[in-house]
mmCIF file of C-alpha atoms and ligand atoms in Angstrom:
data_model
loop_
_atom_site.group_PDB
_atom_site.id
_atom_site.type_symbol
_atom_site.label_atom_id
_atom_site.label_comp_id
_atom_site.label_asym_id
_atom_site.label_seq_id
_atom_site.Cartn_x
_atom_site.Cartn_y
_atom_site.Cartn_z
ATOM 1 C CA MET A 1 3.115 19.736 25.298
ATOM 2 C CA SER A 2 -0.442 18.415 25.684
ATOM 3 C CA HIS A 3 -3.424 20.731 25.551
ATOM 4 C CA ARG A 4 -3.960 20.130 29.274
ATOM 5 C CA GLN A 5 -0.332 20.980 30.076
ATOM 6 C CA LEU A 6 -0.668 24.120 27.951
ATOM 7 C CA LEU A 7 -3.807 25.158 29.848
ATOM 8 C CA ASN A 8 -2.016 24.569 33.145
ATOM 9 C CA THR A 9 0.826 26.829 32.001
ATOM 10 C CA VAL A 10 -1.613 29.552 30.993
ATOM 11 C CA ASP A 11 -3.427 29.172 34.296
ATOM 12 C CA SER A 12 -0.286 29.447 36.364
ATOM 13 C CA ASP A 13 0.912 32.419 34.297
ATOM 14 C CA GLN A 14 -2.444 34.081 34.871
ATOM 15 C CA LYS A 15 -2.353 33.287 38.581
ATOM 16 C CA LYS A 16 1.190 34.635 38.831
ATOM 17 C CA LYS A 17 0.061 37.851 37.188
ATOM 18 C CA ILE A 18 -2.890 38.137 39.563
ATOM 19 C CA MET A 19 -0.662 37.543 42.596
ATOM 20 C CA GLU A 20 1.787 40.143 41.335
ATOM 21 C CA ASN A 21 -0.981 42.651 40.852
ATOM 22 C CA LYS A 22 -2.834 42.151 44.133
ATOM 23 C CA ASN A 23 -0.416 43.925 46.343
ATOM 24 C CA VAL A 24 1.119 47.400 46.195
ATOM 25 C CA LYS A 25 3.752 46.633 48.844
ATOM 26 C CA GLY A 26 7.111 47.815 47.497
ATOM 27 C CA LYS A 27 5.562 49.089 44.253
ATOM 28 C CA VAL A 28 6.344 52.565 42.949
ATOM 29 C CA ILE A 29 3.205 54.666 42.490
ATOM 30 C CA LEU A 30 3.324 58.031 40.744
ATOM 31 C CA ILE A 31 0.322 60.276 41.375
ATOM 32 C CA ALA A 32 -0.109 63.430 39.296
ATOM 33 C CA GLY A 33 -1.951 65.850 41.572
ATOM 34 C CA GLY A 34 -1.122 63.622 44.543
ATOM 35 C CA ALA A 35 -0.826 66.337 47.200
ATOM 36 C CA LYS A 36 -4.428 67.122 48.182
ATOM 37 C CA ASN A 37 -8.098 66.147 47.957
ATOM 38 C CA LEU A 38 -8.576 62.884 45.990
ATOM 39 C CA GLY A 39 -4.873 62.619 45.074
ATOM 40 C CA GLY A 40 -3.820 63.329 48.679
ATOM 41 C CA LEU A 41 -6.060 60.546 49.977
ATOM 42 C CA LEU A 42 -4.673 58.109 47.394
ATOM 43 C CA SER A 43 -1.104 58.986 48.453
ATOM 44 C CA ARG A 44 -1.916 58.272 52.112
ATOM 45 C CA ASP A 45 -3.848 55.055 51.365
ATOM 46 C CA PHE A 46 -1.069 53.646 49.190
ATOM 47 C CA ALA A 47 1.560 54.636 51.764
ATOM 48 C CA ALA A 48 -0.360 52.726 54.443
ATOM 49 C CA LYS A 49 -0.241 49.668 52.163
ATOM 50 C CA GLY A 50 3.543 49.824 51.771
ATOM 51 C CA ALA A 51 3.960 51.524 48.378
ATOM 52 C CA LYS A 52 6.729 53.966 47.428
ATOM 53 C CA LEU A 53 5.325 57.276 46.271
ATOM 54 C CA VAL A 54 6.042 60.019 43.787
ATOM 55 C CA ILE A 55 3.728 62.853 44.750
ATOM 56 C CA HIS A 56 3.268 65.521 42.102
ATOM 57 C CA TYR A 57 1.785 68.988 42.593
ATOM 58 C CA ASN A 58 1.507 72.023 40.338
ATOM 59 C CA SER A 59 0.708 75.392 41.953
ATOM 60 C CA GLU A 60 2.853 77.229 44.463
ATOM 61 C CA SER A 61 -0.303 77.448 46.619
ATOM 62 C CA THR A 62 -0.303 73.623 46.849
ATOM 63 C CA ARG A 63 3.284 73.421 48.177
ATOM 64 C CA LYS A 64 2.111 73.283 51.825
ATOM 65 C CA ASP A 65 -0.324 70.447 51.040
ATOM 66 C CA ALA A 66 2.455 68.604 49.245
ATOM 67 C CA GLU A 67 4.811 69.005 52.224
ATOM 68 C CA GLN A 68 2.090 67.842 54.635
ATOM 69 C CA THR A 69 1.257 64.834 52.451
ATOM 70 C CA LEU A 70 4.963 63.965 52.232
ATOM 71 C CA ALA A 71 5.283 64.156 56.035
ATOM 72 C CA ASP A 72 2.153 62.014 56.495
ATOM 73 C CA VAL A 73 3.191 59.281 54.068
ATOM 74 C CA ARG A 74 6.691 59.154 55.583
ATOM 75 C CA ALA A 75 5.101 58.847 59.035
ATOM 76 C CA LEU A 76 3.262 55.822 57.634
ATOM 77 C CA GLY A 77 6.646 54.322 56.760
ATOM 78 C CA ALA A 78 6.622 55.045 53.029
ATOM 79 C CA GLU A 79 9.584 56.189 50.965
ATOM 80 C CA ALA A 80 8.389 59.189 48.980
ATOM 81 C CA ILE A 81 9.395 62.254 47.008
ATOM 82 C CA VAL A 82 7.523 65.370 45.963
ATOM 83 C CA VAL A 83 7.869 66.775 42.436
ATOM 84 C CA GLN A 84 6.458 70.114 41.278
ATOM 85 C CA GLY A 85 5.514 70.771 37.661
ATOM 86 C CA ASP A 86 3.048 72.261 35.204
ATOM 87 C CA LEU A 87 2.189 69.125 33.260
ATOM 88 C CA THR A 88 0.697 70.971 30.295
ATOM 89 C CA LEU A 89 4.303 70.931 29.069
ATOM 90 C CA ARG A 90 5.168 67.426 27.878
ATOM 91 C CA SER A 91 8.767 68.031 28.959
ATOM 92 C CA ASN A 92 7.542 68.345 32.560
ATOM 93 C CA ILE A 93 5.699 65.020 32.317
ATOM 94 C CA ILE A 94 8.924 63.424 31.084
ATOM 95 C CA ALA A 95 10.856 65.130 33.912
ATOM 96 C CA LEU A 96 8.335 63.778 36.457
ATOM 97 C CA PHE A 97 8.890 60.187 35.272
ATOM 98 C CA ASP A 98 12.658 60.869 35.137
ATOM 99 C CA ARG A 99 12.650 61.905 38.808
ATOM 100 C CA ALA A 100 10.663 58.796 39.737
ATOM 101 C CA THR A 101 13.086 56.566 37.847
ATOM 102 C CA GLU A 102 16.167 58.263 39.345
ATOM 103 C CA LYS A 103 14.796 57.825 42.859
ATOM 104 C CA PHE A 104 13.161 54.397 42.678
ATOM 105 C CA GLY A 105 14.510 52.751 39.506
ATOM 106 C CA GLY A 106 11.116 52.612 37.769
ATOM 107 C CA VAL A 107 7.365 53.088 38.081
ATOM 108 C CA ASP A 108 4.671 50.407 38.500
ATOM 109 C CA ILE A 109 1.464 52.416 38.760
ATOM 110 C CA ALA A 110 0.701 55.858 37.290
ATOM 111 C CA ILE A 111 -2.436 57.752 38.324
ATOM 112 C CA ASN A 112 -3.471 61.108 36.860
ATOM 113 C CA THR A 113 -5.906 63.201 38.929
ATOM 114 C CA VAL A 114 -5.126 66.466 37.093
ATOM 115 C CA GLY A 115 -8.115 68.526 36.024
ATOM 116 C CA LYS A 116 -9.612 71.990 35.677
ATOM 117 C CA VAL A 117 -13.308 72.850 35.695
ATOM 118 C CA LEU A 118 -15.106 75.725 34.002
ATOM 119 C CA LYS A 119 -18.859 76.319 34.180
ATOM 120 C CA LYS A 120 -19.678 78.881 31.548
ATOM 121 C CA PRO A 121 -22.163 79.453 28.708
ATOM 122 C CA PHE A 122 -20.912 78.261 25.323
ATOM 123 C CA VAL A 123 -21.277 81.723 23.769
ATOM 124 C CA ASP A 124 -19.125 83.385 26.479
ATOM 125 C CA THR A 125 -16.170 80.980 26.495
ATOM 126 C CA THR A 126 -12.944 82.643 25.355
ATOM 127 C CA GLU A 127 -10.197 81.201 23.177
ATOM 128 C CA GLU A 128 -7.802 81.351 26.166
ATOM 129 C CA GLU A 129 -10.260 79.408 28.330
ATOM 130 C CA TYR A 130 -10.759 76.817 25.589
ATOM 131 C CA ASP A 131 -7.002 76.347 25.190
ATOM 132 C CA SER A 132 -6.386 76.076 28.930
ATOM 133 C CA MET A 133 -9.226 73.563 29.421
ATOM 134 C CA SER A 134 -7.956 71.532 26.491
ATOM 135 C CA GLU A 135 -4.359 71.506 27.728
ATOM 136 C CA ILE A 136 -5.096 70.584 31.339
ATOM 137 C CA ASN A 137 -7.860 68.022 30.799
ATOM 138 C CA SER A 138 -6.921 66.437 27.447
ATOM 139 C CA LYS A 139 -3.277 67.147 26.630
ATOM 140 C CA VAL A 140 -1.958 66.320 30.095
ATOM 141 C CA ALA A 141 -3.970 63.073 30.103
ATOM 142 C CA TYR A 142 -2.668 62.087 26.650
ATOM 143 C CA PHE A 143 1.013 62.637 27.297
ATOM 144 C CA PHE A 144 0.767 61.232 30.835
ATOM 145 C CA ILE A 145 -0.637 57.976 29.412
ATOM 146 C CA GLN A 146 1.978 58.080 26.660
ATOM 147 C CA GLU A 147 4.888 58.468 29.090
ATOM 148 C CA ALA A 148 3.435 55.835 31.433
ATOM 149 C CA GLY A 149 3.129 53.480 28.462
ATOM 150 C CA ARG A 150 6.794 54.031 27.639
ATOM 151 C CA ARG A 151 8.109 53.795 31.181
ATOM 152 C CA LEU A 152 5.934 51.465 33.264
ATOM 153 C CA ARG A 153 7.316 48.118 34.299
ATOM 154 C CA GLU A 154 5.629 44.936 33.028
ATOM 155 C CA ASN A 155 2.125 44.461 34.520
ATOM 156 C CA GLY A 156 1.931 48.168 35.364
ATOM 157 C CA LYS A 157 -1.319 50.067 35.774
ATOM 158 C CA ILE A 158 -2.570 53.442 34.516
ATOM 159 C CA CYS A 159 -5.672 55.274 35.733
ATOM 160 C CA THR A 160 -7.010 58.742 34.838
ATOM 161 C CA VAL A 161 -9.694 60.655 36.712
ATOM 162 C CA VAL A 162 -12.418 62.072 34.422
ATOM 163 C CA THR A 163 -15.983 63.161 35.342
ATOM 164 C CA SER A 164 -19.535 61.771 35.543
ATOM 165 C CA LEU A 165 -20.582 64.717 33.385
ATOM 166 C CA LEU A 166 -19.460 62.483 30.476
ATOM 167 C CA ALA A 167 -22.823 60.749 30.966
ATOM 168 C CA ALA A 168 -24.857 63.931 31.561
ATOM 169 C CA TYR A 169 -27.023 65.836 29.091
ATOM 170 C CA THR A 170 -26.414 69.378 30.276
ATOM 171 C CA GLY A 171 -25.175 72.764 29.200
ATOM 172 C CA LEU A 172 -22.528 75.014 30.786
ATOM 173 C CA TYR A 173 -19.737 72.420 31.050
ATOM 174 C CA SER A 174 -18.938 72.310 27.317
ATOM 175 C CA THR A 175 -15.189 72.706 27.795
ATOM 176 C CA TYR A 176 -14.902 70.646 31.013
ATOM 177 C CA ALA A 177 -16.870 67.570 29.914
ATOM 178 C CA GLY A 178 -15.800 68.190 26.330
ATOM 179 C CA MET A 179 -12.097 68.090 27.199
ATOM 180 C CA LYS A 180 -12.393 65.110 29.568
ATOM 181 C CA ALA A 181 -14.320 63.164 26.887
ATOM 182 C CA PRO A 182 -11.279 62.316 24.706
ATOM 183 C CA VAL A 183 -9.668 60.601 27.704
ATOM 184 C CA GLU A 184 -12.188 57.778 27.312
ATOM 185 C CA HIS A 185 -10.810 57.044 23.887
ATOM 186 C CA PHE A 186 -7.174 57.551 24.933
ATOM 187 C CA THR A 187 -7.918 54.913 27.600
ATOM 188 C CA ARG A 188 -9.379 52.457 25.089
ATOM 189 C CA ALA A 189 -6.568 52.887 22.583
ATOM 190 C CA ALA A 190 -3.761 52.698 25.159
ATOM 191 C CA SER A 191 -5.269 49.610 26.789
ATOM 192 C CA LYS A 192 -5.093 47.768 23.447
ATOM 193 C CA GLU A 193 -1.560 48.922 22.758
ATOM 194 C CA PHE A 194 -0.124 48.263 26.231
ATOM 195 C CA GLY A 195 -2.088 45.072 27.021
ATOM 196 C CA ALA A 196 0.583 42.713 25.705
ATOM 197 C CA ARG A 197 2.821 43.888 28.562
ATOM 198 C CA GLY A 198 0.105 43.197 31.138
ATOM 199 C CA ILE A 199 -0.578 46.913 31.584
ATOM 200 C CA SER A 200 -4.202 47.858 32.225
ATOM 201 C CA VAL A 201 -5.491 51.343 31.463
ATOM 202 C CA THR A 202 -8.682 52.703 33.029
ATOM 203 C CA ALA A 203 -10.543 55.927 33.727
ATOM 204 C CA VAL A 204 -12.698 56.684 36.753
ATOM 205 C CA ALA A 205 -15.578 59.158 36.481
ATOM 206 C CA PRO A 206 -16.683 60.547 39.874
ATOM 207 C CA GLY A 207 -19.889 62.512 40.464
ATOM 208 C CA PRO A 208 -19.701 66.064 41.854
ATOM 209 C CA MET A 209 -17.175 65.611 44.654
ATOM 210 C CA ASP A 210 -17.135 67.372 47.983
ATOM 211 C CA THR A 211 -13.815 69.226 47.460
ATOM 212 C CA PRO A 212 -12.937 72.915 46.838
ATOM 213 C CA PHE A 213 -12.594 72.000 43.127
ATOM 214 C CA PHE A 214 -16.392 71.586 42.991
ATOM 215 C CA TYR A 215 -17.499 74.611 45.008
ATOM 216 C CA GLY A 216 -15.394 77.115 43.054
ATOM 217 C CA GLN A 217 -17.851 77.461 40.170
ATOM 218 C CA GLU A 218 -21.204 76.382 41.655
ATOM 219 C CA SER A 219 -23.874 78.711 43.114
ATOM 220 C CA GLU A 220 -25.679 77.720 46.339
ATOM 221 C CA ASP A 221 -28.725 76.647 44.302
ATOM 222 C CA ALA A 222 -26.577 74.511 42.033
ATOM 223 C CA VAL A 223 -24.956 72.812 45.038
ATOM 224 C CA ILE A 224 -28.431 71.952 46.368
ATOM 225 C CA TYR A 225 -29.395 70.587 42.953
ATOM 226 C CA HIS A 226 -26.249 68.442 42.590
ATOM 227 C CA LYS A 227 -26.793 67.055 46.100
ATOM 228 C CA SER A 228 -30.369 66.113 45.230
ATOM 229 C CA ALA A 229 -29.464 64.589 41.869
ATOM 230 C CA SER A 230 -27.796 61.396 43.159
ATOM 231 C CA ALA A 231 -29.986 58.362 43.831
ATOM 232 C CA LEU A 232 -28.142 57.614 47.072
ATOM 233 C CA GLY A 233 -28.271 61.256 48.197
ATOM 234 C CA GLY A 234 -25.598 63.936 48.510
ATOM 235 C CA LEU A 235 -22.295 64.562 46.818
ATOM 236 C CA THR A 236 -19.584 62.067 45.971
ATOM 237 C CA ASP A 237 -16.959 61.680 48.700
ATOM 238 C CA ILE A 238 -13.282 61.200 47.874
ATOM 239 C CA ARG A 239 -13.423 58.193 50.262
ATOM 240 C CA ASP A 240 -15.866 56.531 47.863
ATOM 241 C CA ILE A 241 -13.602 57.067 44.850
ATOM 242 C CA ALA A 242 -10.160 56.228 46.255
ATOM 243 C CA PRO A 243 -11.050 52.542 46.956
ATOM 244 C CA LEU A 244 -12.283 52.140 43.367
ATOM 245 C CA ILE A 245 -9.024 53.472 41.930
ATOM 246 C CA GLU A 246 -7.062 51.339 44.385
ATOM 247 C CA PHE A 247 -9.032 48.278 43.225
ATOM 248 C CA LEU A 248 -8.512 49.009 39.510
ATOM 249 C CA VAL A 249 -4.730 49.193 39.924
ATOM 250 C CA THR A 250 -4.561 45.968 42.000
ATOM 251 C CA GLU A 251 -7.145 43.147 42.129
ATOM 252 C CA GLY A 252 -9.192 44.850 39.406
ATOM 253 C CA TRP A 253 -6.400 44.477 36.842
ATOM 254 C CA TRP A 254 -8.667 42.502 34.476
ATOM 255 C CA ILE A 255 -10.746 45.661 33.908
ATOM 256 C CA THR A 256 -9.034 47.580 31.137
ATOM 257 C CA GLY A 257 -10.041 50.082 28.452
ATOM 258 C CA GLN A 258 -13.062 51.060 30.562
ATOM 259 C CA THR A 259 -14.368 54.259 32.078
ATOM 260 C CA ILE A 260 -16.043 53.433 35.391
ATOM 261 C CA PHE A 261 -18.730 55.807 36.701
ATOM 262 C CA ALA A 262 -18.965 56.149 40.493
ATOM 263 C CA ASN A 263 -21.468 58.783 41.555
ATOM 264 C CA GLY A 264 -24.179 57.404 43.862
ATOM 265 C CA GLY A 265 -26.589 57.282 40.920
ATOM 266 C CA TYR A 266 -26.087 60.793 39.512
ATOM 267 C CA THR A 267 -25.700 59.873 35.848
ATOM 268 C CA THR A 268 -25.626 56.529 34.005
ATOM 269 C CA ARG A 269 -25.310 55.308 30.452
HETATM 270 N N1 LIG B 1 -14.432 67.773 42.695
HETATM 271 C C1 LIG B 1 -15.319 67.424 41.775
HETATM 272 O O1 LIG B 1 -16.474 67.837 41.787
HETATM 273 C C2 LIG B 1 -14.937 66.450 40.698
HETATM 274 C C3 LIG B 1 -15.951 65.685 40.118
HETATM 275 C C4 LIG B 1 -15.618 64.774 39.127
HETATM 276 C C5 LIG B 1 -14.313 64.673 38.716
HETATM 277 N N2 LIG B 1 -13.350 65.439 39.291
HETATM 278 C C6 LIG B 1 -11.980 65.282 38.835
HETATM 279 O O2 LIG B 1 -11.258 64.717 39.899
HETATM 280 C C7 LIG B 1 -9.896 65.115 39.828
HETATM 281 C C8 LIG B 1 -9.407 65.565 41.191
HETATM 282 O O3 LIG B 1 -10.181 66.647 41.624
HETATM 283 P P1 LIG B 1 -10.248 67.121 43.143
HETATM 284 O O4 LIG B 1 -11.678 67.421 43.445
HETATM 285 O O5 LIG B 1 -9.486 66.176 44.005
HETATM 286 O O6 LIG B 1 -9.542 68.575 43.089
HETATM 287 P P2 LIG B 1 -8.011 69.037 42.991
HETATM 288 O O7 LIG B 1 -7.263 68.512 44.157
HETATM 289 O O8 LIG B 1 -8.036 70.507 42.812
HETATM 290 O O9 LIG B 1 -7.479 68.307 41.685
HETATM 291 C C9 LIG B 1 -7.112 68.953 40.515
HETATM 292 C C10 LIG B 1 -5.621 68.795 40.344
HETATM 293 O O10 LIG B 1 -5.190 69.227 39.056
HETATM 294 C C11 LIG B 1 -3.935 69.842 39.235
HETATM 295 N N3 LIG B 1 -3.597 70.713 38.116
HETATM 296 C C12 LIG B 1 -4.315 71.749 37.617
HETATM 297 N N4 LIG B 1 -3.641 72.336 36.600
HETATM 298 C C13 LIG B 1 -2.482 71.645 36.446
HETATM 299 C C14 LIG B 1 -1.374 71.748 35.569
HETATM 300 N N5 LIG B 1 -1.313 72.705 34.624
HETATM 301 N N6 LIG B 1 -0.345 70.864 35.696
HETATM 302 C C15 LIG B 1 -0.403 69.908 36.627
HETATM 303 N N7 LIG B 1 -1.420 69.745 37.505
HETATM 304 C C16 LIG B 1 -2.459 70.604 37.406
HETATM 305 C C17 LIG B 1 -4.094 70.621 40.521
HETATM 306 O O11 LIG B 1 -2.842 71.006 41.036
HETATM 307 P P3 LIG B 1 -2.617 72.473 41.680
HETATM 308 O O12 LIG B 1 -3.853 72.776 42.509
HETATM 309 O O13 LIG B 1 -1.389 72.315 42.475
HETATM 310 O O14 LIG B 1 -2.486 73.429 40.520
HETATM 311 C C18 LIG B 1 -4.820 69.591 41.383
HETATM 312 O O15 LIG B 1 -3.896 68.731 42.015
HETATM 313 C C19 LIG B 1 -9.828 66.169 38.709
HETATM 314 O O16 LIG B 1 -9.309 65.568 37.545
HETATM 315 C C20 LIG B 1 -11.272 66.562 38.494
HETATM 316 O O17 LIG B 1 -11.507 66.960 37.160
HETATM 317 C C21 LIG B 1 -13.629 66.322 40.285
#
């Protein structure tokens, strides 16, 4: 084969990959924390684009949101299931992918929105709080990426939600930012290991987002500060983050190993 013929083959292989990755129609998308807030919006957006959905939730208090999200995505014409589970147990992550595989035969895109925030002085943080923050923000992310790496179909996509605090120089979020930080390296390492199968691995780092997750630990003064701290003004909206994640797992497939900050100019690095 001539060099030119070889290049043409590479080009058409590349193009084929791009075409395959552009569209989520018929693809199976598993969203950890897919019942409400950012995850709930992603579930609805992907349903509107013709994807099949595995919507995970954790707490009993989220069951209603999960049922509503399921009803909404079905109304949009999507096939979908809801799966409950505490993903700090690796066995529950495996069970989540098992359910997806039983129902749909495989998974194409795996998105992890799971997280827990704690705003507390370093000297007051307890061992229990440290362990819980570590399990939910780091351990879940690690074994979710691991299971996705084992199970995803060729040319699959993995995305984890982290935080813009990874680029902030601030106190009080030592366990939150500290336990999201390793995800950046998990993302880099997994992207190298899974790349040969066309699987991209990314992380998205939103600014303070206008959801109950944010307000739980912030005083009124702190909310005013966070609103004033973005260059574009105000808090991050889930509607500004969902399109970025949707891009990364479709047309943006060439971006891999990266953590992308999206925060209206709140932090940079
Ligand atoms: N809101 C913000 O200010 C902000 C800013 C930057 C980044 N983020 C990140 O964005 C992501 C989504 O946040 P959000 O604002 O949309 O709030 P959210 O809906 O409360 O998202 C957090 C999710 O984590 C799940 N979760 C917690 N513990 C879990 C466990 N042990 N096992 C499985 N799932 C568990 C929650 O499920 P249950 O509620 O059912 O337990 C919930 O679905 C999080 O990763 C967060 O760290 C948020």
